[in-house]
Coordinates of C-alpha atoms in Angstrom, one line a residue:
M1 CA 122.3 -101.7 -54.3
G2 CA 124.4 -100.9 -51.3
F3 CA 126.4 -97.5 -50.4
M4 CA 129.2 -96.6 -48.1
L5 CA 130.0 -93.0 -47.0
L6 CA 133.4 -92.5 -46.7
C7 CA 134.5 -89.9 -44.1
D8 CA 137.6 -88.9 -45.9
D9 CA 137.4 -85.1 -45.9
T10 CA 139.9 -84.1 -43.2
E11 CA 139.9 -80.2 -44.4
R12 CA 136.0 -79.7 -43.8
E13 CA 135.1 -82.5 -41.5
Y14 CA 137.1 -84.5 -39.0
G15 CA 137.5 -87.4 -41.5
N16 CA 139.8 -90.3 -41.1
A17 CA 141.8 -91.0 -44.3
E18 CA 143.2 -94.4 -43.0
K19 CA 139.8 -95.6 -42.0
A20 CA 137.9 -94.3 -45.2
E21 CA 140.4 -96.4 -47.4
K22 CA 139.8 -99.3 -45.5
M23 CA 136.0 -99.0 -46.1
R24 CA 136.6 -98.0 -49.8
K25 CA 138.5 -101.6 -50.1
S26 CA 135.4 -103.2 -48.5
C27 CA 133.3 -101.5 -51.1
E28 CA 135.4 -103.2 -53.8
E29 CA 135.0 -106.6 -52.0
Y30 CA 131.3 -106.3 -51.5
K31 CA 130.3 -104.4 -54.6
W32 CA 129.1 -101.5 -52.8
T33 CA 129.1 -98.0 -54.1
P34 CA 131.7 -95.5 -52.2
I35 CA 130.4 -92.1 -51.6
S36 CA 133.4 -89.7 -50.7
M37 CA 132.7 -86.7 -48.7
K38 CA 135.9 -85.2 -50.1
D39 CA 135.3 -86.0 -53.6
D40 CA 131.6 -86.0 -54.1
W41 CA 130.2 -83.3 -51.9
K42 CA 130.6 -79.8 -52.9
T43 CA 129.9 -78.6 -49.3
I44 CA 129.3 -80.6 -46.0
Y45 CA 127.6 -78.0 -43.7
G46 CA 126.9 -75.1 -46.1
D47 CA 128.4 -71.9 -47.0
N48 CA 130.5 -69.9 -44.2
V49 CA 130.6 -72.7 -41.9
K50 CA 134.1 -73.5 -40.6
K51 CA 135.3 -76.8 -38.7
N52 CA 136.4 -76.0 -35.3
K53 CA 140.1 -76.9 -34.7

């Protein structure tokens, strides 16, 4: 079983939606399970941690 972490959360992390979409397509092609930081993670760094702009 293979997994791919998609760094697609641009609000809480320095994600790259365009790159994450390419990775998602690779998951479909190779039958990997995508893990989305935006959709699957409740928190990234924990409560009260803010992303530096």
